[in-house]
XYZ file of C-alpha atoms in Angstrom:
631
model
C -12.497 6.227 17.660
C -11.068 9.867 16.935
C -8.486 10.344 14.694
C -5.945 12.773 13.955
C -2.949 13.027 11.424
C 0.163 15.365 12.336
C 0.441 18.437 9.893
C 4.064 17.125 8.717
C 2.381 14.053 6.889
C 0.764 16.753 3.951
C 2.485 18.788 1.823
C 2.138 22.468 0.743
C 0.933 25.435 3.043
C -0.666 24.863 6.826
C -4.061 26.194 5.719
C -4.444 23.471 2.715
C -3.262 20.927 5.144
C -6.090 21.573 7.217
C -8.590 21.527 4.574
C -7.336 18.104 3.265
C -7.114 16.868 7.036
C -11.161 17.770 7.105
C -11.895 16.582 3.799
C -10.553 13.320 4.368
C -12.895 12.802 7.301
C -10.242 13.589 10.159
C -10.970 14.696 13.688
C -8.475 16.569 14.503
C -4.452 17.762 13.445
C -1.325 17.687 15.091
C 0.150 21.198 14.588
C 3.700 21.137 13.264
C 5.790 23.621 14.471
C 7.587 24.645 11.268
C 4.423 24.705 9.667
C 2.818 27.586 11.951
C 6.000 29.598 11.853
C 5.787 29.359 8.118
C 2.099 30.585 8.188
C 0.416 34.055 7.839
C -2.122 33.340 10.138
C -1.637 33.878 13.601
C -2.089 31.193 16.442
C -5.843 31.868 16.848
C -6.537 32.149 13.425
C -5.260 28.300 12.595
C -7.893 28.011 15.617
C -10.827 29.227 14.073
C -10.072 28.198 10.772
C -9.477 24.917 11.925
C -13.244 24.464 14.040
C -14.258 26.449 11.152
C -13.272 22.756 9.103
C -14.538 20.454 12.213
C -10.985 20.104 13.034
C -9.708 20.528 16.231
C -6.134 20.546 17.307
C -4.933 17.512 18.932
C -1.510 18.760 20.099
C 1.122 21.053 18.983
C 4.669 19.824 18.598
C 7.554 18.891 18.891
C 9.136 20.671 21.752
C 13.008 19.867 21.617
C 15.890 18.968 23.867
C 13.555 19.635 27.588
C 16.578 19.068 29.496
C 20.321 20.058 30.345
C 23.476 20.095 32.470
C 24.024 23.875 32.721
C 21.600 25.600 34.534
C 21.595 28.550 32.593
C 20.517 26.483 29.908
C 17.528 25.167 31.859
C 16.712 28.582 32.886
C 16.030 29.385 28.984
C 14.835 26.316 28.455
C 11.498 27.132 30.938
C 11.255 30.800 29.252
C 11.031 28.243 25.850
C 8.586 26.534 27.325
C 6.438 29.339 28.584
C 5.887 31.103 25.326
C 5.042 27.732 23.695
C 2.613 26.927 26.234
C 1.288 30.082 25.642
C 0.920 29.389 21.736
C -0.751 25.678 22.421
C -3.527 27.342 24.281
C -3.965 30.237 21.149
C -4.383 27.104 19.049
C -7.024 25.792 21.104
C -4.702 22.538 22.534
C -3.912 21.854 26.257
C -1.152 19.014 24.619
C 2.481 19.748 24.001
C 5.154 17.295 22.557
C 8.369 17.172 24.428
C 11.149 15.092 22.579
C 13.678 13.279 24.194
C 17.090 14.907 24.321
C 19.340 14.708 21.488
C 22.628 17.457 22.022
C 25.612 16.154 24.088
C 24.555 18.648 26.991
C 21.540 15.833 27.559
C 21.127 15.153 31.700
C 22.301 11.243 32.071
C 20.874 10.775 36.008
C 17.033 9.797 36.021
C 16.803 11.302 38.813
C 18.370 14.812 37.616
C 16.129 14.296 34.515
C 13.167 13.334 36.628
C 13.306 16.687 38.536
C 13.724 19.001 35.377
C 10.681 17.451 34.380
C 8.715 17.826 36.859
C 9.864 21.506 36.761
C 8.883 21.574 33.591
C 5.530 20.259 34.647
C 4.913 22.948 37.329
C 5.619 25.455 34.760
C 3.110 24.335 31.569
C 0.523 23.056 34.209
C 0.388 27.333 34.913
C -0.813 27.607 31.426
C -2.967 24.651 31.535
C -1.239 22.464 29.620
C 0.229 18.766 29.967
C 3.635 17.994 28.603
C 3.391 14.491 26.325
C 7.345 12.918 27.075
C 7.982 11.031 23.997
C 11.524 8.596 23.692
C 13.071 9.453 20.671
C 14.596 6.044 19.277
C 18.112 8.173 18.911
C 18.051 9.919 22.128
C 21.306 11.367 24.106
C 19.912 8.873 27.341
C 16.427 8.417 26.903
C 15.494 6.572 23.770
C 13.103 3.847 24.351
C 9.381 4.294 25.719
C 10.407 1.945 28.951
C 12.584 4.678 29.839
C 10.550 7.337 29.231
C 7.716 5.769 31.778
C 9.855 5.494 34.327
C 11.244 9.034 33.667
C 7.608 10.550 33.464
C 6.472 8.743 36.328
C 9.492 9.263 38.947
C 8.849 13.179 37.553
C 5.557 13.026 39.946
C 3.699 15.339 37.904
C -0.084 15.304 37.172
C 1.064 17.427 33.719
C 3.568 14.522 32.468
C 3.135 11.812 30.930
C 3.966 10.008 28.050
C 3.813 9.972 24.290
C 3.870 6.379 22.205
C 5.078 6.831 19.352
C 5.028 3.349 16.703
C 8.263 4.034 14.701
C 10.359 4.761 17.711
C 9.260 1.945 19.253
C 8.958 -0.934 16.442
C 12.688 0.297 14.737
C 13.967 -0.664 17.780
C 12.539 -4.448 17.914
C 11.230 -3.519 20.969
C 8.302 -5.465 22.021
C 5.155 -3.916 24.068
C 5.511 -5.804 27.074
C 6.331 -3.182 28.854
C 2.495 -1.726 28.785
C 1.330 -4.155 30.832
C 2.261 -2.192 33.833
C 1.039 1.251 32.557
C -0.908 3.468 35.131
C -4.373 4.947 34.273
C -3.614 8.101 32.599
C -0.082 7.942 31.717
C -0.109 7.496 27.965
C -1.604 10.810 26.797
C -0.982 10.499 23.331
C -0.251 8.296 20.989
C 1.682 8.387 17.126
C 1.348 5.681 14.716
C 3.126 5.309 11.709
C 4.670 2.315 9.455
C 8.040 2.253 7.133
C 9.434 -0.926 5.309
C 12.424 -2.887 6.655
C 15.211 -1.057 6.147
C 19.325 -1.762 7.312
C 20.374 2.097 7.874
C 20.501 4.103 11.147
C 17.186 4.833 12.371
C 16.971 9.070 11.903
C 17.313 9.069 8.332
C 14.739 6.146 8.915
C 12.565 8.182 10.506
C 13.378 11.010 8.564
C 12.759 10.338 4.976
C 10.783 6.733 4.909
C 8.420 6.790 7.264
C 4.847 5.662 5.698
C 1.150 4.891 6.735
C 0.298 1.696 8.277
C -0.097 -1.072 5.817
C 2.207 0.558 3.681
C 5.656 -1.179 5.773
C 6.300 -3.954 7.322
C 5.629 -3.016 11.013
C 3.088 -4.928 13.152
C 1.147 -2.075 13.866
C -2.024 -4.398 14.643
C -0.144 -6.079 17.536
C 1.197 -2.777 18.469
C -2.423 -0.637 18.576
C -4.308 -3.502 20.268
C -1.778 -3.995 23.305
C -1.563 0.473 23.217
C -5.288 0.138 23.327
C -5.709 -2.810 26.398
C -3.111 -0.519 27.818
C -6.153 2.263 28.431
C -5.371 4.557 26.326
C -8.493 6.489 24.847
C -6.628 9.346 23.147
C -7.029 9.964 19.287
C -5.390 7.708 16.956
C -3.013 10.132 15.389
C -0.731 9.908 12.598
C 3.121 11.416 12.194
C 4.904 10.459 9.313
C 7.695 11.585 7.770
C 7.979 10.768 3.966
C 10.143 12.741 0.879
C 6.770 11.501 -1.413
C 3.802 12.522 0.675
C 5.388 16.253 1.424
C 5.425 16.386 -2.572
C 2.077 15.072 -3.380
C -1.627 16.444 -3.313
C -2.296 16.976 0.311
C -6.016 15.608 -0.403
C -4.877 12.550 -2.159
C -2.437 11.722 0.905
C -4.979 12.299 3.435
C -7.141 10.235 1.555
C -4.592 7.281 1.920
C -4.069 8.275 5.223
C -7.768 7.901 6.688
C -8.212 4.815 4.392
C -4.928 3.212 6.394
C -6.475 4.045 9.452
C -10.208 2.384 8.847
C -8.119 -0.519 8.067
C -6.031 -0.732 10.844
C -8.944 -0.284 12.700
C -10.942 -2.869 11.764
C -8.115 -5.219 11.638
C -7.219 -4.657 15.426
C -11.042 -5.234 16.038
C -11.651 -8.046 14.716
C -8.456 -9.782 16.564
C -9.554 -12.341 19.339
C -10.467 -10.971 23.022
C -12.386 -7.694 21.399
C -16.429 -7.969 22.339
C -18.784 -6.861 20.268
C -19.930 -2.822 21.387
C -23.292 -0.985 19.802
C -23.199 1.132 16.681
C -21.109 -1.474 14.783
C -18.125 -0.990 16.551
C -16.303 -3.121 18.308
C -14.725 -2.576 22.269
C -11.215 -2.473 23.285
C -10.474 -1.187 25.924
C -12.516 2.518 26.658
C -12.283 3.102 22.947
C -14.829 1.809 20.420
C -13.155 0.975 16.892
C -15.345 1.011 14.047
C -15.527 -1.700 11.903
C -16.088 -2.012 8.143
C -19.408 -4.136 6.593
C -18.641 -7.432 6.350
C -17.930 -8.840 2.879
C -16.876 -12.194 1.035
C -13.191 -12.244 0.542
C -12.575 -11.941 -3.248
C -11.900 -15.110 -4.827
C -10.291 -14.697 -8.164
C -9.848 -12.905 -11.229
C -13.028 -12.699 -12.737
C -11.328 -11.055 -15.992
C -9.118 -8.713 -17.178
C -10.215 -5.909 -19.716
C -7.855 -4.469 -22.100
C -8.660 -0.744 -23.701
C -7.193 -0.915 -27.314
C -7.674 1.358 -30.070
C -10.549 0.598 -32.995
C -6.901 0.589 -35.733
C -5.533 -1.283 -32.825
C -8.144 -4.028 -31.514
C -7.085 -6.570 -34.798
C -3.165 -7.257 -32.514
C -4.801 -7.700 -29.452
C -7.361 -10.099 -30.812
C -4.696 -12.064 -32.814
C -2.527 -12.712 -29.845
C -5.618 -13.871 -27.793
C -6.698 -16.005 -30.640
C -3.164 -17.404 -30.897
C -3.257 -18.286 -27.164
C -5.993 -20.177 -27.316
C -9.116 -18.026 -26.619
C -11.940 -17.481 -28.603
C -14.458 -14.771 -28.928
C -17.408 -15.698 -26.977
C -19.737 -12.489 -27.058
C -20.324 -9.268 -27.572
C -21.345 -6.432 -25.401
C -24.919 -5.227 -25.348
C -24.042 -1.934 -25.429
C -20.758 -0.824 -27.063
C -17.945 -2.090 -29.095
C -16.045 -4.435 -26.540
C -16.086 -8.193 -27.316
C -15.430 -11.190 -24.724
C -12.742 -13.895 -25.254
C -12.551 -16.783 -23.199
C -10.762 -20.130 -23.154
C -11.558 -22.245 -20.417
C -11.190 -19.907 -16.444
C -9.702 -17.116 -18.622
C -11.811 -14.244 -19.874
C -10.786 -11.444 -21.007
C -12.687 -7.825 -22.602
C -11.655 -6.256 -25.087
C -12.565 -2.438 -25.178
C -12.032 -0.314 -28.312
C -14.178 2.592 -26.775
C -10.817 4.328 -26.264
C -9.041 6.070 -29.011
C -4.989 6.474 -29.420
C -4.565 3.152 -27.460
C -2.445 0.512 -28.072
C -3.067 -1.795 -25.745
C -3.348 -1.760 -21.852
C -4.835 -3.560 -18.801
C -7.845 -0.613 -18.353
C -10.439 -2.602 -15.684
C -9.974 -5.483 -13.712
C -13.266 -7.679 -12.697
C -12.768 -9.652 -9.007
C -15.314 -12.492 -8.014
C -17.070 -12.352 -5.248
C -20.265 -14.489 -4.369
C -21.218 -10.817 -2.633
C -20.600 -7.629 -5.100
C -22.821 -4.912 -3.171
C -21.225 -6.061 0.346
C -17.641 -5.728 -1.058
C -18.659 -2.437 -2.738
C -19.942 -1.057 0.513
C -16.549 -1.930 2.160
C -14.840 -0.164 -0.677
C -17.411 2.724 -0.420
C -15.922 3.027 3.442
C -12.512 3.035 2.477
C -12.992 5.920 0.518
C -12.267 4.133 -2.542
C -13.457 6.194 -5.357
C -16.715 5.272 -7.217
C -17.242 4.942 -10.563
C -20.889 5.683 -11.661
C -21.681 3.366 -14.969
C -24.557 3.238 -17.463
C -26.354 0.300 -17.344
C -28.138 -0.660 -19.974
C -31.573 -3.091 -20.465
C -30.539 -6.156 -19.480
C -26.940 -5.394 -17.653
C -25.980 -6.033 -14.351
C -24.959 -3.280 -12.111
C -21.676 -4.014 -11.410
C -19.477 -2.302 -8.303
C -17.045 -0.307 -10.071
C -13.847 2.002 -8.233
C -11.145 3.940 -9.829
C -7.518 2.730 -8.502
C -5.067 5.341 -8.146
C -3.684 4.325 -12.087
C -7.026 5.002 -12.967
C -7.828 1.341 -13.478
C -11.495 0.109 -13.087
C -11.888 -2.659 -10.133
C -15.261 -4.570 -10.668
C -16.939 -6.682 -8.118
C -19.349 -9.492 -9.599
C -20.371 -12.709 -10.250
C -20.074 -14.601 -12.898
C -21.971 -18.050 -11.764
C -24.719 -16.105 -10.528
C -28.123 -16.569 -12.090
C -29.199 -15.032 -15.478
C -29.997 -11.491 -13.145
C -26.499 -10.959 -11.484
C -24.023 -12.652 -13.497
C -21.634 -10.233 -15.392
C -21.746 -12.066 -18.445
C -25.337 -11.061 -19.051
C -24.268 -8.362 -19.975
C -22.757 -9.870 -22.837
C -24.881 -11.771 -26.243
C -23.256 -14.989 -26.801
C -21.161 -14.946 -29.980
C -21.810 -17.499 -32.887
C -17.817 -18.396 -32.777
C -18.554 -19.583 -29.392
C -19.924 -22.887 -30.683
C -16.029 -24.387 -31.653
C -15.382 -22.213 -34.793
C -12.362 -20.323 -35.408
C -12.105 -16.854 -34.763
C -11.136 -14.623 -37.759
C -7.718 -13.438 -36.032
C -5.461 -15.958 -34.745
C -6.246 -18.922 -36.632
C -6.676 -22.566 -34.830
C -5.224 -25.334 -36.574
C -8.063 -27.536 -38.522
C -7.154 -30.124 -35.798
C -8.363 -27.699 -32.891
C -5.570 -27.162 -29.951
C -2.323 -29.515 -31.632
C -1.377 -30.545 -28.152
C -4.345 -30.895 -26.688
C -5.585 -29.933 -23.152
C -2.482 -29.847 -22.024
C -1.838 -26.642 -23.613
C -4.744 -24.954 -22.443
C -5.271 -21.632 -20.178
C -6.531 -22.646 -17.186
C -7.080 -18.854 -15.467
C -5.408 -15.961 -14.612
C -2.383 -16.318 -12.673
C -1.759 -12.445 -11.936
C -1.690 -9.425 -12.976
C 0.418 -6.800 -12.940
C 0.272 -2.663 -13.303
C 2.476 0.037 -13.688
C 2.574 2.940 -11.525
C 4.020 6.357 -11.225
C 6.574 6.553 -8.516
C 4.876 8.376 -6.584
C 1.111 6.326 -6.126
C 3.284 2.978 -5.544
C 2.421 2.968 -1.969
C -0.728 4.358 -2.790
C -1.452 1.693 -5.203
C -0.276 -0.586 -2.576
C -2.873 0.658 0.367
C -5.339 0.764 -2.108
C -5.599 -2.850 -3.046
C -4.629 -4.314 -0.258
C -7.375 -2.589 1.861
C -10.332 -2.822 -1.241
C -9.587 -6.331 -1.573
C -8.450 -7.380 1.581
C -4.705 -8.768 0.124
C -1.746 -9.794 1.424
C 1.835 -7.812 0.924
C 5.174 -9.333 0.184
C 8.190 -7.101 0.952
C 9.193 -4.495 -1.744
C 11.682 -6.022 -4.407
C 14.102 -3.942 -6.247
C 15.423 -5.716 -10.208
C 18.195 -4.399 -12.207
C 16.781 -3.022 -15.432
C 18.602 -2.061 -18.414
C 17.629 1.242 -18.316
C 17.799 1.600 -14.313
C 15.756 -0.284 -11.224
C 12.530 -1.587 -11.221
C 10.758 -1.510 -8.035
C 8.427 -4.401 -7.065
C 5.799 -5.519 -4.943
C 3.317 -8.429 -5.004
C 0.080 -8.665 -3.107
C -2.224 -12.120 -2.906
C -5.517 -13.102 -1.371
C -5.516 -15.490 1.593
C -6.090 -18.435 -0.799
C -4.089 -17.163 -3.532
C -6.772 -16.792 -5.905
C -6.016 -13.008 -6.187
C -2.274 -11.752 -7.261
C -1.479 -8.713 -8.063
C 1.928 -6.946 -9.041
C 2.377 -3.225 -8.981
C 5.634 -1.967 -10.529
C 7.598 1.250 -11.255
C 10.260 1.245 -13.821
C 12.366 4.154 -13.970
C 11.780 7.429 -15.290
C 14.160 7.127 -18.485
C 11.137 4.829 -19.567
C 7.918 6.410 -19.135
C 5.692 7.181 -21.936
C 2.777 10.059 -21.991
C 2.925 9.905 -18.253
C 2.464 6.311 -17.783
C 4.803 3.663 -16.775
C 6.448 1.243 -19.450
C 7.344 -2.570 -19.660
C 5.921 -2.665 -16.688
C 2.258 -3.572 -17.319
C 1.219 -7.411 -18.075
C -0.950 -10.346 -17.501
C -0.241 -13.572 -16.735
C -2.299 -16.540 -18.053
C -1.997 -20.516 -15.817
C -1.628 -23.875 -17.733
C -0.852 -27.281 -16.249
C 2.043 -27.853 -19.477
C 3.640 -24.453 -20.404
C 5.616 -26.522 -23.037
C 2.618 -27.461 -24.651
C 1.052 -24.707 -23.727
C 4.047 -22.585 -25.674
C 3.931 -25.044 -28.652
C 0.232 -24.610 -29.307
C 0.998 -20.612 -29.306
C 3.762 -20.839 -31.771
C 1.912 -23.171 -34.016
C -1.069 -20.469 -33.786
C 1.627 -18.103 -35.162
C 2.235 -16.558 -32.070
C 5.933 -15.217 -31.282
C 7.602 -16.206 -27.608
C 10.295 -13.478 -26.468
C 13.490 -14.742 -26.990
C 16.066 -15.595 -24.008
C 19.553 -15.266 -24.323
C 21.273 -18.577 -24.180
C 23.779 -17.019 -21.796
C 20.470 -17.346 -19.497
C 20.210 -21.283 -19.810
C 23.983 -21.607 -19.336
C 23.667 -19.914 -15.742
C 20.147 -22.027 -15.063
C 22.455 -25.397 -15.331
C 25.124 -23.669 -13.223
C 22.421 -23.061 -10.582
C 20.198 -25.665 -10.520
C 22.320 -28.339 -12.050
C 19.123 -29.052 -14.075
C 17.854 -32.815 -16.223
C 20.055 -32.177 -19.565
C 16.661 -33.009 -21.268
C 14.372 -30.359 -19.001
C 17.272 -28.147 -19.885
C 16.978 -28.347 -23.827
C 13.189 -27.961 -23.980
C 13.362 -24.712 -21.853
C 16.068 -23.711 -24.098
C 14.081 -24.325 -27.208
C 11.180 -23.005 -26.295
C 12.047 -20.091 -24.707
C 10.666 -21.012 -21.410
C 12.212 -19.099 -17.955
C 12.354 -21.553 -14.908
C 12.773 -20.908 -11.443
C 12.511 -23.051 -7.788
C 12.384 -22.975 -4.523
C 12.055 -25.306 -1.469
C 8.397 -25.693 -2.233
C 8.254 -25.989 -6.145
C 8.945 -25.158 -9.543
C 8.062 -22.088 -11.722
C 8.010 -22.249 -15.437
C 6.470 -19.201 -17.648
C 7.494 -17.680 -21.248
C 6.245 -14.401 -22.147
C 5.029 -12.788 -25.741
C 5.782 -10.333 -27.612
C 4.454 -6.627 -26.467
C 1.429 -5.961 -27.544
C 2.773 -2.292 -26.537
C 4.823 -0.741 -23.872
C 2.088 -1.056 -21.395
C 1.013 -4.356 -22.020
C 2.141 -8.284 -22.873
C 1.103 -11.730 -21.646
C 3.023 -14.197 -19.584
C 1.903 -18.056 -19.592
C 3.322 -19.642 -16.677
C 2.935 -23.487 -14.685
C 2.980 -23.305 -10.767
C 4.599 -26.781 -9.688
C 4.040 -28.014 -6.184
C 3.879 -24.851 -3.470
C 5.791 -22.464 -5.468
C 4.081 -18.899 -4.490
C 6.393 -16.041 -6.257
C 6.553 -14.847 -9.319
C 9.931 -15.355 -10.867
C 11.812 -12.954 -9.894
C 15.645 -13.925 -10.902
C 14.331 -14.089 -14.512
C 12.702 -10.377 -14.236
C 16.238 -8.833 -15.352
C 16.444 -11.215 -18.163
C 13.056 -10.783 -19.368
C 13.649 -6.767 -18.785
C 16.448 -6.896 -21.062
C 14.988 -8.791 -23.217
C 12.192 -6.931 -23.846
C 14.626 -3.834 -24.478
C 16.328 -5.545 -27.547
C-alpha cells in the first residue's frame, strides 16, 4: 500500500507540510495549488526537497472549470492547461486534477463535454501527463462519479480517466455499484476523506468539515474495499478540508492522518473475501494492505488513576472512602496508594504537585499487554518509557493526546505479570476502616446492594481542537466503537460530546469539550469524571451519604418534567427525588446515576445502575447536571 495525503490537509507553509508529510511515514503528497503559488521555492525545488524527504509527488491539483460554451474560452482554457502541465512535470508528477465544472458557462451535452476532453487529453498527453476527471458533488452537469465514467470514457483518451473522490461520492448517498463495471485503468487516482453527518448543502460540507476516516460517520471501509476490487492500485491519498487541521501542528495532524489510514487499512483487510498475501499483508485486489499485529480486544477498565496534590490527596481519599472503597496497597516505589471495592480500583498519585484532582492514567485489561502495545506502537501512538522497579511489572504505557497515560495489563495474571504486583498489600485491606471516609461500625448500612461493582465509564476533557484527535486516538489504540457527536446546552455555552465503547461494552469512554468561557490553565473544566456501576444506586446513594458523602443536588423543577415525560410510579418518583438520583429510559432499559460533589473542576464521580439493555449515558440529564454543577 502507498499512501499519500493532499498538501491542503496541513497547515502552515508548503515546505513544513512536506516535512510533516515525511515524518509521519507518508509516501508521497498531493501538491495544492495555492500552496505552491504561495511558496518561495520554485517548481523543481518542491521536487528535490520533496525526494530529498522520501516524498514524491503524487499529483498536483486541482485544475478548475476544464470546459465551456464559448470557444474563446476553451481556447484559454488549453493555454491554462499547457503551462500547468508544464509545472506537474517540474514537480516531478505525470498526474493532474481536473474538477468538474462549476460556472454557469459549464457544457451540458456529454457529447460536447466528451470532445473538449479528449482535446484536453491530446494536449497534456504532449507534456506527458494524464488528466484525473474528478465529479465534483456540486457540479454545473457533472457531479456524480457515474457521470464522470461515462464522460471520461466516451472522451476516448488514453490520458483521461477518472478521479474517486470519498466525500463527493458518500455526501451524495450514492452507493458504489457503479464500479462494478469499471475498465482496467480508468480510476487513476483516488481521494479519501470522512466528515460527520451533517443537514447543510454539501460545499460548505466539503469546505470547512471534512475530516480523516474514522473521524465521521462515512463508510469508508465499504467504500475502499469495493474502490480496491474495482482494480485500482494507485496510492491511497488523503484530501481534506478542515478549519481545525489548517490551524494545528502540521506534524501532529499528519500523525492522525497516517494513524487513520493504518486503520482503515487493516479494517478493509480483514473484511471477508480478502486472502491472506506474504509480508503480513493481506490481498485485495493488485494492492497489498498491511495489517496491524493481532491483539486481544481490551476488555475493561482495569483502573483509573487520579494525580492529586500531597495538600490535596486527604479529599480524594475521603470521597473514595465514603463510596465504599478501601485502601488496599501501596506502591513499591512512590507515594501512590490503591483503593478498591469490589471490580473498582482506583490509584491515587500524589507525585504531582499543584493538583487538585484529575483522571491522569487509565489502565485497560487485556489477557495480552505486549500484543496490544505492539498494535499501539504501529499506530504511532506515542510511548511512554517507565521505570520499573524490583519486583514491578512492565506495563505498556502511551500518552493520549490530553496527555493521559493508557496502560495495557493484567490484573489476574500470575504473581509475574499482574499489575497489582506492583503494589504491597495494605494492612486496611483485611476489613478495617480507612482513616478518611469513615465506614459505619456496622460495615456497608445497606449492604451489598450498595456496593461498586466496576467502572462504568469514563470520561475526559479535551481542548477543542484534539477532540477528533482524541477520538482517532482511542478508537484505533483500543479498537472502540463511535456514537455520533452530541451537542448539550451548558450554562455557560455548548458542550460537545462523543462516546466510544468496546464491542462488548466493557470499555466506555466519553471525550468532551466545554466551551472556552470555562477552561482553566489550559485544560478543559466540568468536563472530566468517572463513573462507578452498582446493581441499587438508591442504596448505593444511601450508603454514600451515611459515609458523609454529599450527592449534587437536582432542582425539583427536574423531577416535575421526569413525571411529565415518563409518567413515572409516584413512589419511584419520590425516592429519585429524595435522593437526588437522575433517571432516564429508552426502548431497551432504564438509567439511574447521581453524581458527587467536585472533587475539582477536572474531576467528580458518577454512580449509576444500567437496567435491562440501556447503552447511553444519560444524556437529557447532562444540562441539568451542567447547571447544577455551576451553582
Amino acid at each position: 500500500m502507498r499512501t499519500s495525503i493532499a498538501t491542503v490537509c496541513l497547515s502552515g507553509p508548503l515546505p513544513e507540510k512536506l516535512a510533516a508529510a515525511a515524518a509521519a511515514g507518508f509516501d508521497a503528497v498531493e501538491v495544492f495549488e495555492p500552496d505552491l503559488l504561495s511558496c518561495a521555492l520554485t517548481p523543481a525545488e518542491v521536487r528535490r526537497r520533496a525526494a530529498d524527504l522520501g516524498l514524491a509527488v503524487s499529483l498536483f491539483q486541482p485544475f478548475r472549470d476544464p470546459d465551456h460554451v464559448d470557444p474563446a474560452e476553451v481556447a484559454r482554457v488549453h493555454h491554462r492547461l499547457h503551462r500547468k502541465c508544464e509545472v506537474a512535470r517540474e514537480l516531478g508528477t505525470d498526474l493532474l486534477l481536473v474538477c468538474s465544472s462549476v460556472h454557469p458557462g459549464a457544457v451540458r451535452d456529454d457529447d460536447r463535454l466528451a470532445a473538449q476532453l479528449h482535446d484536453l487529453g491530446a494536449v497534456a498527453a504532449e507534456h506527458g501527463v494524464r488528466l484525473a476527471y474528478e465529479a465534483l458533488a456540486w457540479g454545473s452537469h457533472v457531479d456524480d462519479y457515474r457521470h464522470s465514467l461515462r464522460i471520461a470514457r466516451a472522451a476516448d483518451h488514453p490520458a483521461v480517466g477518472v478521479c474517486l473522490d470519498s466525500f463527493h461520492v458518500l455526501s451524495r448517498g450514492d452507493d458504489t455499484g457503479g464500479l462494478a463495471d469499471v475498465r482496467p485503468g480508468e480510476l487513476f487516482f483516488l481521494q479519501l476523506s470522512d466528515a460527520p453527518r451533517m443537514s447543510m448543502d454539501v460545499l460548505p460540507w466539503s469546505r470547512h468539515h471534512r475530516c480523516f476516516p474514522g473521524q465521521g460517520a462515512f463508510d469508508l471501509e465499504g467504500f475502499l474495499a469495493d474502490v480496491l476490487a474495482a482494480g485500482y492500485t494507485g496510492p491511497l491519498s488523503l484530501e481534506v478540508f478542515n478549519d481545525v487541521f489548517r490551524q494545528s501542528d502540521p506534524r501532529g495532524t499528519a500523525v492522525d492522518a497516517m494513524r487513520s489510514l493504518r486503520q482503515l487499512a487493516d479494517r478493509v483487510a480483514a473484511r471477508p473475501g480478502c486472502a491472506p498475501a506474504p509480508s503480513e499483508a493481506l490481498a485485495v485486489s493488485a494492492v497489498a494492505l498491511p495489517v496491524l499485529p493481532v491483539a486481544p480486544a481490551p476488555a475493561s477498565w482495569a483502573f483509573a488513576e487520579v494525580a492529586t496534590s500531597p495538600q490535596h490527596a486527604g479529599d480524594v481519599t475521603t470521597l473514595l472512602g465514603q463510596l465504599g472503597l478501601r485502601r488496599t496497597g501501596s506502591h513499591r516505589s512512590g507515594p501512590v496508594e490503591l483503593w478498591s471495592a469490589g471490580g473498582v480500583r482506583v490509584v491515587v498519585n500524589t507525585r504531582t504537585p499543584d493538583v487538585r484532582a484529575r483522571i491522569s492514567s487509565l489502565g485497560v485489561e487485556t489477557a495480552d499487554p505486549a500484543s496490544l502495545g505492539a498494535r499501539a506502537r504501529q499506530l504511532l501512538a506515542p510511548v511512554v518509557t517507565r521505570a520499573v522497579g524490583p519486583g514491578e511489572v512492565d506495563i505498556p504505557s502511551l500518552a493520549a493526546p490530553d496527555a493521559t497515560w493508557v496502560q495495557f495489563c493484567r490484573t489476574d495474571g500470575g504473581a509475574d505479570d499482574s499489575w497489582l504486583a506492583d503494589f504491597v498489600p495494605d494492612a486496611l485491606a483485611d476489613g478495617a476502616a480507612p482513616e478518611n471516609g469513615a465506614v459505619p461500625e456496622d460495615g456497608d448500612a445497606t449492604g451489598s446492594a450498595g456496593e461498586l461493582t466496576h467502572v462504568d465509564h469514563v470520561a475526559l476533557p479535551q481542548r477543542f481542537g484534539e477532540f477528533d484527535t482524541a477520538a482517532l486516538f482511542f478508537q484505533s489504540v483500543l479498537d472502540l466503537l463511535p456514537s455520533e457527536v452530541t451537542v448539550v446546552p451548558g450554562p455557560q455555552g455548548l458542550v460537545r460530546s462523543r462516546a466510544l465503547r468496546s464491542r462488548t461494552a466493557g470499555i466506555r469512554l466519553v471525550l468532551n469539550v466545554v466551551p472556552s468561557a470555562t477552561l482553566l490553565a489550559g485544560r478543559a473544566t466540568g468536563a472530566g469524571h468517572v463513573a462507578f456501576a452498582c446493581s441499587d444506586v438508591f442504596a448505593a446513594a444511601a450508603a454514600f451519604t451515611a459515609r458523609g458523602g454529599r450527592v449534587l443536588a437536582i432542582p425539583g423543577n427536574y423531577y416535575d418534567d421526569l413525571e411529565a415525560r415518563f409518567q413515572l410510579d409516584p413512589d419511584l418518583l419520590r425516592r429519585l427525588r429524595s435522593a437526588h438520583v437522575l433517571y432516564d429510559r429508552d426502548a431497551d432499559g432504564e438509567f439511574l446515576h447521581f453524581y458527587t460533589a467536585a472533587l475539582s473542576r477536572e474531576l467528580f464521580v458518577e454512580v449509576v445502575q444500567r437496567v435491562g439493555g440501556y447503552d447511553g449515558y444519560g444524556a437529557a440529564d447532562a444540562a441539568v447536571r451542567l447547571a447544577a454543577q455551576q451553582a
